[in-house]
Amino acid sequence: MSDTGTLTWAAFEAAEPALAATVRERFGQYTHHALATLRKDGSPRLSGIEADFRDGELWLGMMPNSRKALDLRRDPRFSLLANPGAGTGMGGGDVRISGRAVEVTDPAEVARYAEEAGAPVPFHLFRVEPAEVVRTWVEGDEICFTTWRPGRAPRTLRRGNDDAPPREDG
């Protein structure tokens, strides 16, 4: 946890290293991903974005005054889906991170990030505070869902393509 009581990416990685590694690997397969934000009227907006794992954090950088940046300034809630890739193989499954995106406005921190990441300036920089991480994949004839939330152990549910209720691992 950070000093503000929110969960950082590093804290998630420390608490759930295997799931965090799977998430990072999945996001690392492609450069561009899908970010869902909330418009002023509350309707969803879906935008392309690059996600950057650096210095124990998950970062989102955006062009100046982009709609997605303005959405997050107004309402920091988001959901980020790793690019599923071509075809139906899913490259290890779908991975989604939801939570809050906190804008970093300290000029020194933004400049340091821009230098390390090679980001064009000016830009908006947001640090992710994960509130939910979900991995979905197919195993045999079952679809599997692992869900994590702060303060809880990951939970894995499996279900087949029938009327049987899902079953929980463990």
C-alpha atoms as one frame of an Amber mdcrd trajectory, in Angstrom:
protein
   0.000   0.000   0.000   1.095   3.544  -0.609   1.212   6.170   2.118  -2.285
   7.270   1.022  -3.736   3.812   1.747  -4.202   2.936  -1.920  -2.732  -0.107
  -3.570   0.237   0.355  -5.856   1.230  -1.981  -8.667   4.341  -2.950  -6.658
   2.166  -3.929  -3.681  -0.017  -6.067  -5.952   3.105  -7.720  -7.414   4.427
  -8.435  -3.916   1.087  -9.883  -2.769   0.346 -11.946  -5.899   3.605 -12.456
  -7.834   2.382 -15.287 -10.083  -0.754 -13.461 -11.223   1.166 -10.189 -11.602
   3.778 -11.935 -13.769   1.035 -13.401 -15.980  -0.553  -9.966 -16.341   2.742
  -8.272 -17.232   3.598 -11.022 -19.715   0.197 -10.731 -21.351   0.426  -6.921
 -21.663   3.974  -7.281 -22.967   2.855  -9.285 -26.009   1.541  -6.158 -27.748
   2.111  -2.419 -27.573  -1.469  -1.189 -27.939  -4.322  -2.042 -25.590  -7.897
  -0.864 -24.905  -8.757   1.646 -22.160 -12.323   2.191 -20.976 -13.103   5.516
 -19.288 -16.309   7.339 -18.403 -17.531  10.322 -20.408 -19.039  13.380 -18.745
 -22.548  11.930 -19.265 -21.493   8.618 -17.656 -21.423   6.606 -20.872 -18.334
   4.523 -21.618 -15.501   5.591 -23.907 -13.125   2.993 -25.356  -9.700   4.210
 -26.534  -6.437   2.717 -27.640  -3.481   3.174 -25.275  -0.011   1.954 -24.429
   0.598   0.644 -20.900   4.031   0.887 -19.287   5.264  -1.136 -16.310   8.185
   0.849 -14.888   9.692   1.472 -11.432   7.150  -0.724  -9.645   4.174   1.097
 -11.147   1.790   0.737 -14.057   1.734   3.991 -16.032  -0.627   5.391 -18.641
   0.604   8.287 -20.773  -1.718  10.331 -22.981  -1.569  13.174 -25.466  -2.349
  16.637 -24.091  -6.076  17.187 -23.607  -7.027  13.854 -25.163 -10.600  12.818
 -24.406  -9.444   9.834 -22.336  -7.144  12.062 -20.231  -9.956  14.555 -19.646
 -12.268  11.654 -18.723  -9.765  10.400 -16.122  -9.214  13.875 -14.698 -12.960
  14.130 -14.107 -13.517  10.522 -12.984 -10.427   8.369 -12.346 -12.185   5.018
 -12.749 -10.999   2.918 -15.682 -10.652  -0.571 -17.058  -7.672  -1.631 -19.179
  -7.840  -4.717 -21.417  -4.701  -6.304 -22.816  -4.735  -6.536 -26.604  -6.199
  -9.983 -27.374  -4.117 -10.336 -30.531  -5.047 -11.825 -33.859  -7.452 -14.700
 -34.327  -9.075 -16.620 -31.507  -5.984 -17.991 -29.729  -6.018 -15.214 -27.066
  -2.246 -15.570 -26.504  -2.537 -16.897 -22.947  -5.964 -15.469 -22.184  -7.589
 -12.118 -21.661  -6.260  -9.896 -18.914  -8.043  -6.854 -17.485  -7.039  -4.343
 -14.823  -9.597  -1.984 -13.301  -9.133   0.700 -10.704  -8.209   4.357 -10.423
  -5.822   6.357 -12.581  -4.128   9.108 -10.572  -2.628  11.945 -12.569   0.987
  12.759 -11.803   1.500  16.508 -12.073   4.831  17.030 -10.303   7.032  18.497
 -13.091  10.169  16.707 -11.861   8.431  13.316 -11.760   6.857  13.848 -15.192
  10.241  14.922 -16.636  11.982  11.898 -15.107   9.369   9.557 -16.563   9.546
  11.266 -19.982  13.316  10.865 -20.050  13.266   7.204 -18.956  10.396   6.202
 -21.242  11.279   8.423 -24.185   7.806   9.965 -24.018   7.090  13.016 -26.176
   6.304  16.118 -24.144   3.910  17.543 -23.218   1.675  14.691 -22.087  -0.608
  13.559 -19.270   0.849  10.893 -16.990  -1.329   8.662 -14.813  -0.275   6.090
 -12.215  -2.585   3.083 -11.867  -4.059   2.018  -8.535  -5.406  -1.483  -9.236
  -8.730  -2.403  -7.627  -9.393  -5.565  -9.628  -7.326  -7.846 -11.838  -9.011
 -10.532 -13.945  -7.515 -13.227 -16.134  -9.776 -15.289 -18.408  -8.544 -18.314
 -20.363  -9.694 -21.577 -21.886  -8.451 -24.879 -20.510  -9.738 -27.994 -22.231
 -13.524 -27.667 -22.420 -13.710 -25.057 -19.645 -13.467 -21.318 -19.474 -11.549
 -20.176 -16.393 -11.645 -16.854 -14.561  -9.168 -15.735 -11.915 -10.222 -12.574
 -10.101  -8.210 -10.616  -7.541  -9.262  -7.652  -5.389  -7.263  -5.881  -2.656
  -7.258  -7.719   0.649  -8.526 -10.965  -0.880  -6.790 -14.010  -2.271  -7.318
 -14.617  -5.993 -10.418 -16.671  -6.749 -10.600 -19.018  -9.742 -13.904 -20.171
 -11.218 -14.310 -22.712 -14.008 -17.319 -23.504 -16.111 -18.096 -25.666 -19.081
 -20.317 -24.958 -22.037 -23.366 -26.422 -20.321 -25.962 -25.587 -17.659 -23.797
 -26.754 -14.736 -22.934 -24.024 -12.237 -19.357 -22.735 -12.131 -17.028 -24.490
  -9.730 -14.346 -22.821  -7.665 -10.752 -24.058  -7.450  -9.304 -24.783  -4.036
